[in-house]
Coordinates of C-alpha atoms in Angstrom, one line a residue:
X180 CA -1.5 -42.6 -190.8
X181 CA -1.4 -38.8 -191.0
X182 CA -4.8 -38.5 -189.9
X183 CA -4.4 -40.0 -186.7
X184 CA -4.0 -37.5 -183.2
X185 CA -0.8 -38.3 -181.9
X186 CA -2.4 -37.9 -178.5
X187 CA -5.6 -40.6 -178.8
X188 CA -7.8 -37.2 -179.1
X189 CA -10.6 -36.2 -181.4
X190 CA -9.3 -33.9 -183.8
X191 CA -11.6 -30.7 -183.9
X192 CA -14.1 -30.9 -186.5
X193 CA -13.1 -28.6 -189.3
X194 CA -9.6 -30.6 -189.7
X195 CA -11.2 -33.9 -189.6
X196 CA -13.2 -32.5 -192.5
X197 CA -10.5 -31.3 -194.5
X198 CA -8.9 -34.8 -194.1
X199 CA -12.0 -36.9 -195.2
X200 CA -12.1 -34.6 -198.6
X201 CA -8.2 -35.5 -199.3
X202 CA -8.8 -38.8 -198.4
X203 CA -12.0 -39.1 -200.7
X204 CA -10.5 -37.8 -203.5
X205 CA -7.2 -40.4 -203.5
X206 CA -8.6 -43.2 -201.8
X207 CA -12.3 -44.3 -202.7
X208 CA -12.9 -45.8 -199.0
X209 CA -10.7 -43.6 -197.2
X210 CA -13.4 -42.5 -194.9
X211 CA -14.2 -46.1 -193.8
X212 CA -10.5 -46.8 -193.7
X213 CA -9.8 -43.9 -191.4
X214 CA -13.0 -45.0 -188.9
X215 CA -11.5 -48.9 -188.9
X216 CA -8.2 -47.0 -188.0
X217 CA -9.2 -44.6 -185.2
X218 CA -11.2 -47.6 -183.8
X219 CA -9.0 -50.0 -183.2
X220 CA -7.8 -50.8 -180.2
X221 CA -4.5 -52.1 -180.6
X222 CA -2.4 -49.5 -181.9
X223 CA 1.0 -48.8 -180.4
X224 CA 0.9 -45.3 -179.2
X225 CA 2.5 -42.6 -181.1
X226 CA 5.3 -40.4 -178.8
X227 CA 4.3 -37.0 -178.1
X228 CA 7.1 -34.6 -178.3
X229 CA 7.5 -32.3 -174.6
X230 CA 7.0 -28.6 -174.9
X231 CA 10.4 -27.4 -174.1
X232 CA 10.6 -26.1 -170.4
X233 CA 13.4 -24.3 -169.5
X234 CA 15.1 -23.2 -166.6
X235 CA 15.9 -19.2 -165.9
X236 CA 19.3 -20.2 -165.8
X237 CA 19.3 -21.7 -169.6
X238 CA 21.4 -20.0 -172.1
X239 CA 19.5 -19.0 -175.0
X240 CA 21.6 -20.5 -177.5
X241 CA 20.5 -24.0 -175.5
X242 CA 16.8 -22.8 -175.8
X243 CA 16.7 -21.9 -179.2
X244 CA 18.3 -25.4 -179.7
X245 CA 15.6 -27.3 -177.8
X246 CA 13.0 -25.1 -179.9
X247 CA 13.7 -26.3 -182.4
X248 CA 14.3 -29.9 -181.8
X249 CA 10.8 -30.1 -180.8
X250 CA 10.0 -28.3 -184.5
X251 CA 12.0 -31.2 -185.7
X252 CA 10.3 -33.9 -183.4
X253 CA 6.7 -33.1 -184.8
X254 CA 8.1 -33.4 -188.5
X255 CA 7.4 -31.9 -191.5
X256 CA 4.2 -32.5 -193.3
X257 CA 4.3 -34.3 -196.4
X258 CA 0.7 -35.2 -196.5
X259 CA -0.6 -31.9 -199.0
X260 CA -3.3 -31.1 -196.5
X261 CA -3.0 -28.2 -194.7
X262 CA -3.7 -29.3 -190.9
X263 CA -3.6 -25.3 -189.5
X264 CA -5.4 -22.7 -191.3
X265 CA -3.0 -19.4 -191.0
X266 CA -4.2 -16.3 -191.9
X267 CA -1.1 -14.0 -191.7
X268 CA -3.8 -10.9 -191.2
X269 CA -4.2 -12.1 -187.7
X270 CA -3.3 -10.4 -184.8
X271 CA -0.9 -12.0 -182.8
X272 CA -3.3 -13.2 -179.9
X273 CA -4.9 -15.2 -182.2
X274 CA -1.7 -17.0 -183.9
X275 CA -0.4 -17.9 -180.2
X276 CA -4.1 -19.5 -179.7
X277 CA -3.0 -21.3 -182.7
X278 CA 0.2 -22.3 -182.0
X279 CA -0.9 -23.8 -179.0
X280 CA -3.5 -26.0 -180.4
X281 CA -0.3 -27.2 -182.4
X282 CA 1.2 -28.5 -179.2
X283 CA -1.9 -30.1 -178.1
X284 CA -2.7 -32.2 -181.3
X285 CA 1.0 -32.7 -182.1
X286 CA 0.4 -33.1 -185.9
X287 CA 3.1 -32.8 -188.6
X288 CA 3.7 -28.9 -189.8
X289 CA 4.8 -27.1 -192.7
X290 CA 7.5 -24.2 -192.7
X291 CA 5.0 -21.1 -191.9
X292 CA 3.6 -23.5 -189.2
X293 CA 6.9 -23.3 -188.0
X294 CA 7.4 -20.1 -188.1
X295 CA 4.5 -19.3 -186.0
X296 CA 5.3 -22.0 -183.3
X297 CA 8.9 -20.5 -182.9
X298 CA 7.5 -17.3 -182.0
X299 CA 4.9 -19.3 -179.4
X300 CA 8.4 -20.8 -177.7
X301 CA 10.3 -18.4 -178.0
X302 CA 8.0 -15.5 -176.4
X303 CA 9.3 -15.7 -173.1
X304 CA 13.1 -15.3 -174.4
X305 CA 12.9 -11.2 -174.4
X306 CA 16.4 -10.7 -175.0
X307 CA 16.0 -12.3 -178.5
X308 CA 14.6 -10.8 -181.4
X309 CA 12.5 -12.8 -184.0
X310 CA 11.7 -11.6 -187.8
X311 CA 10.1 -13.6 -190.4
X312 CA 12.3 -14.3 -193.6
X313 CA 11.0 -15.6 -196.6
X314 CA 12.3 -16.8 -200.3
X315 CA 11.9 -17.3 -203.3
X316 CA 13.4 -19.8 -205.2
X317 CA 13.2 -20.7 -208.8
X318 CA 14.3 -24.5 -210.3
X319 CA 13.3 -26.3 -213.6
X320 CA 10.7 -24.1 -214.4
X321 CA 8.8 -23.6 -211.3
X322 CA 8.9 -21.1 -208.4
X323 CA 9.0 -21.9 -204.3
X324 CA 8.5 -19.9 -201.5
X325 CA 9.6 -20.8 -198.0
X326 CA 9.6 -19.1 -195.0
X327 CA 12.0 -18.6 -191.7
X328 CA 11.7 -17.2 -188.7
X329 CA 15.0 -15.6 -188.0
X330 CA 16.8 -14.6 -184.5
X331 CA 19.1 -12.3 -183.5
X332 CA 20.6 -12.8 -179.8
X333 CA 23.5 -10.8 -178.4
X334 CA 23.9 -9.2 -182.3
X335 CA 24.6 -12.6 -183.7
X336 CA 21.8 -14.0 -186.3
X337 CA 20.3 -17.7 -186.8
X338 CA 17.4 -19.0 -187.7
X339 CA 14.4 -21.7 -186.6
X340 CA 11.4 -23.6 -188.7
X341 CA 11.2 -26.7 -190.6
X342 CA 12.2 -27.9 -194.3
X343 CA 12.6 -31.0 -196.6
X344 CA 16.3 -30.2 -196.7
X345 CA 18.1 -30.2 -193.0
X346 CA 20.4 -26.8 -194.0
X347 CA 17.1 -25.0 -194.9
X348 CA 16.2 -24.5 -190.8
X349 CA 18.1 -24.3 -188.3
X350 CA 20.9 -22.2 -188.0
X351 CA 22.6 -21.6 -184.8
X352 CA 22.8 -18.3 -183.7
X353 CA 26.4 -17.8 -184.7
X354 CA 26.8 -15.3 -187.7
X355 CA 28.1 -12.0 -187.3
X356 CA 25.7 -9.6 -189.8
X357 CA 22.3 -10.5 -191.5
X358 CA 24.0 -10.5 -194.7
X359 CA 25.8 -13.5 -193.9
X360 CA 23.0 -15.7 -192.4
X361 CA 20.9 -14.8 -196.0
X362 CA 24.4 -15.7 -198.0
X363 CA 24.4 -18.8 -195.8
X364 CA 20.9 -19.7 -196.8
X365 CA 21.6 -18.7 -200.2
X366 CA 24.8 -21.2 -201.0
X367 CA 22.5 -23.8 -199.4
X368 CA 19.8 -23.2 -201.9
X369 CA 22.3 -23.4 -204.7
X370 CA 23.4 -26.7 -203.4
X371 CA 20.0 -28.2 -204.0
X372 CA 20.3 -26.7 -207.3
X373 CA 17.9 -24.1 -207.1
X374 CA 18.3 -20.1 -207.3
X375 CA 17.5 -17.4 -205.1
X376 CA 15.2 -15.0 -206.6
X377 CA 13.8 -12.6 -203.3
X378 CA 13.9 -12.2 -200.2
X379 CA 11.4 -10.8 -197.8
X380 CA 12.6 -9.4 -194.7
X381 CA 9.6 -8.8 -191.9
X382 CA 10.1 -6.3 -188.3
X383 CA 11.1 -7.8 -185.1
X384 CA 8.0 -9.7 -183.5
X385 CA 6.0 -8.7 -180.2
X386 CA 7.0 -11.0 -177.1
X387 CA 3.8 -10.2 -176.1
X388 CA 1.3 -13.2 -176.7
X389 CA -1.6 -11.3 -175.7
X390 CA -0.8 -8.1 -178.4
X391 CA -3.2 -7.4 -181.3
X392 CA -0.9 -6.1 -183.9
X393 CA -0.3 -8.1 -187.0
X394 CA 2.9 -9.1 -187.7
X395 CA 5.2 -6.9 -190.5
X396 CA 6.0 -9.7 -192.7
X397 CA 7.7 -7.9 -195.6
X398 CA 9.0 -4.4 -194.8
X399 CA 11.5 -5.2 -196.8
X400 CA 11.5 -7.1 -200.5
X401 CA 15.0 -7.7 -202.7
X402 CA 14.7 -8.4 -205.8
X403 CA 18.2 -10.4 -206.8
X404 CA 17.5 -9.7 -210.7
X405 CA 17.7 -5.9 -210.0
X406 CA 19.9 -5.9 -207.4
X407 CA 24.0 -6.4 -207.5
X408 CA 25.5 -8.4 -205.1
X409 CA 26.9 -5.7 -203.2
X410 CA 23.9 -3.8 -203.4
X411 CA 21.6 -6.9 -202.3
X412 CA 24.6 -6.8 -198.9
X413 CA 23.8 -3.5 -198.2
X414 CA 20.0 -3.4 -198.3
X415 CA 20.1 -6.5 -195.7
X416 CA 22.6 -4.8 -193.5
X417 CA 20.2 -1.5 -194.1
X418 CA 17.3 -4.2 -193.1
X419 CA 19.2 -4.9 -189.7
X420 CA 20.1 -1.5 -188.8
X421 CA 16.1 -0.6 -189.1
X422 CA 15.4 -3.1 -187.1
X423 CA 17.8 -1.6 -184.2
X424 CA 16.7 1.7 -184.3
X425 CA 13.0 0.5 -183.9
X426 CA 14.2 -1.6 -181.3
X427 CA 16.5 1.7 -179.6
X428 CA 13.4 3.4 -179.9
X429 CA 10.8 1.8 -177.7
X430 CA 8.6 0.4 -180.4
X431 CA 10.4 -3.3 -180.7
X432 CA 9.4 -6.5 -178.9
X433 CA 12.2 -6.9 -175.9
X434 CA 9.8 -4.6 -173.6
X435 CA 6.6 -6.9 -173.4
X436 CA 5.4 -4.9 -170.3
X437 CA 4.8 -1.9 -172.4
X438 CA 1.3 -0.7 -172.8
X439 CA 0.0 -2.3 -175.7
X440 CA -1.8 0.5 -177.0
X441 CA 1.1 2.3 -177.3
X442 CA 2.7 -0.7 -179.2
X443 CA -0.6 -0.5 -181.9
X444 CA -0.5 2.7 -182.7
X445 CA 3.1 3.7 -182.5
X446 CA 3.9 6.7 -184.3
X447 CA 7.2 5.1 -185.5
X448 CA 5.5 3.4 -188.0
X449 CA 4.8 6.0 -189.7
X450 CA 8.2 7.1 -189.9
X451 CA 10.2 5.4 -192.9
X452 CA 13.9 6.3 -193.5
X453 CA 14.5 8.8 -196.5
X454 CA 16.5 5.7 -197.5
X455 CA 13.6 3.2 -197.7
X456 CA 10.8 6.1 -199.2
X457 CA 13.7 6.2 -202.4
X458 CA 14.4 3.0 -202.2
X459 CA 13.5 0.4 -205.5
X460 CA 9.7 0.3 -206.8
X461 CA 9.3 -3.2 -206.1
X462 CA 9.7 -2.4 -202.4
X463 CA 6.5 -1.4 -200.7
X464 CA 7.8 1.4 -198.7
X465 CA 7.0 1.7 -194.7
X466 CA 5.3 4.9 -194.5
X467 CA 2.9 4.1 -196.9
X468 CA 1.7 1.4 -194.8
X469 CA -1.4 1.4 -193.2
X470 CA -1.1 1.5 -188.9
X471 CA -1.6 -1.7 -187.5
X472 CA -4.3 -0.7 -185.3
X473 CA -6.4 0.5 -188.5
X474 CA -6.3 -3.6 -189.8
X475 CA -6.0 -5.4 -186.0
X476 CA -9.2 -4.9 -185.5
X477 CA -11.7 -5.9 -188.1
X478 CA -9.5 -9.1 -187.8
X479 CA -9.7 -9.0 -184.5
X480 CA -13.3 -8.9 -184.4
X481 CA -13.1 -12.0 -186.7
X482 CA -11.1 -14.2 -184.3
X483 CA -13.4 -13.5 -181.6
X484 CA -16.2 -15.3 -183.1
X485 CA -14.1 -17.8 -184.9
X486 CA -15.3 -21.8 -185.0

C-alpha cells in the first residue's frame, strides 16, 4: 500500500497524518487497516532505489541518465495525497533538506517533487545548468499544469522529472536551441490530445545547496493565444540568451564557491533587458521583481523553526 515506508521506517508524523485523513474519508477502517498492515511481520520487503553515485570521470549525459532513472524507480504518485509539502517561497537550503528526506523515505512523487529532487542530484554537476519549466495545458474542458526541470549542458537542452505519460520527462540532453526542446514537448502534448496554452520559463538554479535565495520560477510567461508561432520561437530563444548573459555575468549557478551574499543581493537582478520591460502585459517583467534577499529571509526564518 502507498502508505507503507519503503524502508521499514516510521514515517514522520505530519505525513502519517495526512494519510490517516485520505484514508478515513475513502475507506471507513482505513486507520485499522493501515496499523494491521505496518504490523505484520511477513511482508516481502519493498526495493529501495540507490542514490546515484558517480564517479569524477562520468559524463554528464550518463549522470543525468542515472538521475533520472532513480526519478523513475521511485514512481509517480497516483495516490491524491501529497506526501511532501513544497512551498516554492523557500530558499533553497530548505528544499535540499527536503529533497533529501525524499531519498530517505523513498515514497512515490509527483512532477514538482521531481523537479526539486533533480536539482538535489544534480548539484554537484556545475557545468550543467538547471531551470524550472512549466505548462499549461488545456483538454475537454479542464486545465493542467506540469512542471520540468530543464538542463542545458555543453549548449544542448533536455529535460528531467516525472509524468503519467513517458515523453512528458525525460529528454536527453540532445537538442540544439530551447525552442526546440519546448516544440518537442509541445508535439508530445498534442499527441495525448491536449493543447499547449503557456509556458513558464524560471533562471538557471544555484548549485549551491546551502544558498538562501528562492528560486525564479517564472521570469518568463508565453502566452500561446497572444503569441504567433514565430513570435512564441523568439521569446524562448530571448529566454535562453538571458539566461547566458546572467550566467557570462557572474550571477548564475556554475560558480558555487562564490560568496553567497553576493549571489542574494546581486545587482543584476535588478537589471531587466529593455526587451523584457516592453515586453507583453501578461509577462511579469524582471526589474519589477522584488530582490531575493528582501523575501529569503522571512522564509528563512520560517524553515528554521519548522516541525
Amino acid at each position: 500500500p502507498f502508505f507503507v515506508n519503503r524502508g521499514g521506517l516510521p514515517v514522520d508524523e505530519p505525513t502519517w497524518e495526512r494519510m490517516w485523513r485520505h484514508v478515513g474519508r475513502i475507506h471507513p477502517e482505513g486507520e485499522r487497516v493501515a496499523q494491521r498492515i505496518r504490523g505484520a511481520a511477513d511482508l516481502p520487503k519493498i526495493p529501495i532505489p540507490s542514490v546515484p553515485a558517480f564517479q569524477p570521470s562520468t559524463p554528464i549525459p550518463e549522470r543525468l541518465e542515472a538521475v533520472q532513472r532513480y526519478i523513475r524507480e521511485l514512481q509517480y504518485n497516483h495516490t491524491g495525497t501529497q506526501f511532501f509539502e513544497i512551498k516554492k517561497s523557500r530558499p533553497l537550503t530548505g528544499l535540499m533538506d527536503l529533497a533529501k528526506e525524499m531519498t530517505k523515505e523513498a515514497l512515490p512523487i509527483k512532477c514538482l517533487e521531481a523537479v526539486i529532487l533533480g536539482i538535489y542530484l544534480t548539484n554537484n554537476m556545475t557545468t550543467l545548468d538547471r531551470f524550472p519549466i512549466s505548462f499549461k495545458t488545456h483538454f475537454s474542458g479542464n486545465y493542467f499544469r506540469h512542471i520540468v526541470l530543464g538542463v542545458n549542458f555543453g549548449g544542448r537542452y533536455g529535460a528531467l522529472g516525472i509524468s503519467r505519460r513517458e515523453e512528458l520527462m525525460y529528454k536527453a540532453p540532445v537538442f540544439r536551441t530551447l525552442s526546440e526542446l519546448i516544440f518537442d514537448f509541445e508535439e508530445a502534448y498534442r499527441r495525448c490530445w491536449h493543447t499547449l496554452k503557456k509556458v513558464k520559463l524560471g533562471h538557471c538554479v544555484s548549485h549551491d545547496p546551502h544558498s538562501v535565495e528562492q528560486i525564479e520560477w517564472k521570469h518568463s510567461i508565453l502566452d500561446l493565444d497572444k503569441l504567433t508561432r514565430e513570435d512564441f520561437r523568439k521569446e524562448l530563444e530571448r529566454h535562453a540568451r538571458d539566461m547566458r548573459l546572467k550566467i557570462g555575468k557572474g550571477t548564475g549557478p556554475p560558480s558555487p564557491t562564490k560568496d553567497r551574499k553576493k549571489d542574494v543581493s546581486s545587482p543584476q537582478r535588478g537589471q531587466a533587458s529593455p526587451h523584457r520591460r516592453n515586453s507583453r502585459g501578461d509577462r511579469r517583467p524582471s526589474g519589477d521583481k522584488k530582490p531575493a534577499d528582501s523575501k529569503a529571509m522571512p522564509d528563512l526564518n520560517g524553515y528554521q523553526i519548522r516541525v
